[in-house]
Amino acid sequence: MEGGLNTALELLVLGMAVVFLVLLFLMFIMQIMSGIVNLRPAAKTKPAVEEIIEEELAVIMAILNEVNPGHEVSNIQLKLIQ
Protein backbone atom coordinates (compact mmCIF):
# COMPACT_ATOMS: atom_id res chain seq x y z
CA MET A 1 0.00 0.00 0.00
CA GLU A 2 2.91 2.31 0.69
CA GLY A 3 4.17 2.02 -2.88
CA GLY A 4 0.81 3.18 -4.24
CA LEU A 5 0.87 6.28 -2.04
CA ASN A 6 4.41 7.14 -3.16
CA THR A 7 3.41 6.72 -6.79
CA ALA A 8 0.34 8.91 -6.32
CA LEU A 9 2.36 11.68 -4.68
CA GLU A 10 5.01 11.44 -7.37
CA LEU A 11 2.39 11.74 -10.11
CA LEU A 12 0.78 14.69 -8.30
CA VAL A 13 4.05 16.61 -8.01
CA LEU A 14 5.07 15.72 -11.56
CA GLY A 15 1.69 16.86 -12.91
CA MET A 16 1.88 20.15 -11.04
CA ALA A 17 5.41 20.74 -12.37
CA VAL A 18 4.34 20.00 -15.95
CA VAL A 19 1.35 22.35 -15.68
CA PHE A 20 3.59 25.09 -14.26
CA LEU A 21 6.11 24.67 -17.09
CA VAL A 22 3.38 24.73 -19.75
CA LEU A 23 1.90 27.91 -18.27
CA LEU A 24 5.34 29.50 -18.12
CA PHE A 25 5.94 28.57 -21.78
CA LEU A 26 2.58 30.05 -22.80
CA MET A 27 3.37 33.25 -20.88
CA PHE A 28 6.59 33.69 -22.86
CA ILE A 29 4.77 32.99 -26.14
CA MET A 30 2.20 35.67 -25.25
CA GLN A 31 4.96 38.17 -24.42
CA ILE A 32 6.64 37.52 -27.77
CA MET A 33 3.34 37.92 -29.63
CA SER A 34 2.60 41.13 -27.73
CA GLY A 35 6.02 42.49 -28.66
CA ILE A 36 5.44 41.70 -32.33
CA VAL A 37 2.02 43.36 -32.38
CA ASN A 38 3.10 46.46 -30.46
CA LEU A 39 6.16 47.34 -32.53
CA ARG A 40 4.80 50.69 -33.68
CA PRO A 41 3.28 53.08 -31.16
CA ALA A 42 -0.41 53.84 -31.40
CA ALA A 43 -1.44 57.22 -32.71
CA LYS A 44 -2.34 59.70 -30.01
CA THR A 45 -5.84 61.10 -30.26
CA LYS A 46 -6.86 64.51 -29.05
CA PRO A 47 -9.95 64.86 -26.87
CA ALA A 48 -12.81 66.92 -28.24
CA VAL A 49 -12.40 70.45 -26.98
CA GLU A 50 -15.60 71.87 -28.40
CA GLU A 51 -18.63 71.95 -26.16
CA ILE A 52 -21.78 70.21 -27.30
CA ILE A 53 -24.54 72.72 -27.79
CA GLU A 54 -28.08 71.99 -26.67
CA GLU A 55 -29.43 71.48 -30.21
CA GLU A 56 -26.83 68.79 -30.91
CA LEU A 57 -27.68 67.07 -27.64
CA ALA A 58 -31.39 67.18 -28.52
CA VAL A 59 -30.67 65.60 -31.92
CA ILE A 60 -28.58 62.87 -30.29
CA MET A 61 -31.32 62.12 -27.76
CA ALA A 62 -33.96 62.00 -30.52
CA ILE A 63 -31.88 59.50 -32.50
CA LEU A 64 -31.29 57.39 -29.40
CA ASN A 65 -35.02 57.41 -28.69
CA GLU A 66 -35.65 56.03 -32.19
CA VAL A 67 -32.97 53.36 -31.80
CA ASN A 68 -33.91 52.38 -28.25
CA PRO A 69 -37.55 53.44 -27.68
CA GLY A 70 -39.09 53.45 -24.23
CA HIS A 71 -35.84 53.37 -22.27
CA GLU A 72 -35.15 56.55 -20.37
CA VAL A 73 -31.94 55.21 -18.82
CA SER A 74 -29.43 53.42 -21.04
CA ASN A 75 -25.70 52.83 -20.87
CA ILE A 76 -24.68 54.10 -24.31
CA GLN A 77 -21.24 55.29 -25.38
CA LEU A 78 -21.02 57.94 -28.09
CA LYS A 79 -18.07 58.41 -30.42
CA LEU A 80 -17.60 61.88 -31.88
CA ILE A 81 -16.86 61.78 -35.62
CA GLN A 82 -15.21 64.85 -37.07
C-alpha positions as a Python dict, from the first residue, in 0.01 Angstrom:
ca = {
    (1, 'M'): (0, 0, 0),
    (2, 'E'): (291, 231, 69),
    (3, 'G'): (417, 202, -288),
    (4, 'G'): (81, 318, -424),
    (5, 'L'): (87, 628, -204),
    (6, 'N'): (441, 714, -316),
    (7, 'T'): (341, 672, -679),
    (8, 'A'): (34, 891, -632),
    (9, 'L'): (236, 1168, -468),
    (10, 'E'): (501, 1144, -737),
    (11, 'L'): (239, 1174, -1011),
    (12, 'L'): (78, 1469, -830),
    (13, 'V'): (405, 1661, -801),
    (14, 'L'): (507, 1572, -1156),
    (15, 'G'): (169, 1686, -1291),
    (16, 'M'): (188, 2015, -1104),
    (17, 'A'): (541, 2074, -1237),
    (18, 'V'): (434, 2000, -1595),
    (19, 'V'): (135, 2235, -1568),
    (20, 'F'): (359, 2509, -1426),
    (21, 'L'): (611, 2467, -1709),
    (22, 'V'): (338, 2473, -1975),
    (23, 'L'): (190, 2791, -1827),
    (24, 'L'): (534, 2950, -1812),
    (25, 'F'): (594, 2857, -2178),
    (26, 'L'): (258, 3005, -2280),
    (27, 'M'): (337, 3325, -2088),
    (28, 'F'): (659, 3369, -2286),
    (29, 'I'): (477, 3299, -2614),
    (30, 'M'): (220, 3567, -2525),
    (31, 'Q'): (496, 3817, -2442),
    (32, 'I'): (664, 3752, -2777),
    (33, 'M'): (334, 3792, -2963),
    (34, 'S'): (260, 4113, -2773),
    (35, 'G'): (602, 4249, -2866),
    (36, 'I'): (544, 4170, -3233),
    (37, 'V'): (202, 4336, -3238),
    (38, 'N'): (310, 4646, -3046),
    (39, 'L'): (616, 4734, -3253),
    (40, 'R'): (480, 5069, -3368),
    (41, 'P'): (328, 5308, -3116),
    (42, 'A'): (-41, 5384, -3140),
    (43, 'A'): (-144, 5722, -3271),
    (44, 'K'): (-234, 5970, -3001),
    (45, 'T'): (-584, 6110, -3026),
    (46, 'K'): (-686, 6451, -2905),
    (47, 'P'): (-995, 6486, -2687),
    (48, 'A'): (-1281, 6692, -2824),
    (49, 'V'): (-1240, 7045, -2698),
    (50, 'E'): (-1560, 7187, -2840),
    (51, 'E'): (-1863, 7195, -2616),
    (52, 'I'): (-2178, 7021, -2730),
    (53, 'I'): (-2454, 7272, -2779),
    (54, 'E'): (-2808, 7199, -2667),
    (55, 'E'): (-2943, 7148, -3021),
    (56, 'E'): (-2683, 6879, -3091),
    (57, 'L'): (-2768, 6707, -2764),
    (58, 'A'): (-3139, 6718, -2852),
    (59, 'V'): (-3067, 6560, -3192),
    (60, 'I'): (-2858, 6287, -3029),
    (61, 'M'): (-3132, 6212, -2776),
    (62, 'A'): (-3396, 6200, -3052),
    (63, 'I'): (-3188, 5950, -3250),
    (64, 'L'): (-3129, 5739, -2940),
    (65, 'N'): (-3502, 5741, -2869),
    (66, 'E'): (-3565, 5603, -3219),
    (67, 'V'): (-3297, 5336, -3180),
    (68, 'N'): (-3391, 5238, -2825),
    (69, 'P'): (-3755, 5344, -2768),
    (70, 'G'): (-3909, 5345, -2423),
    (71, 'H'): (-3584, 5337, -2227),
    (72, 'E'): (-3515, 5655, -2037),
    (73, 'V'): (-3194, 5521, -1882),
    (74, 'S'): (-2943, 5342, -2104),
    (75, 'N'): (-2570, 5283, -2087),
    (76, 'I'): (-2468, 5410, -2431),
    (77, 'Q'): (-2124, 5529, -2538),
    (78, 'L'): (-2102, 5794, -2809),
    (79, 'K'): (-1807, 5841, -3042),
    (80, 'L'): (-1760, 6188, -3188),
    (81, 'I'): (-1686, 6178, -3562),
    (82, 'Q'): (-1521, 6485, -3707),
}
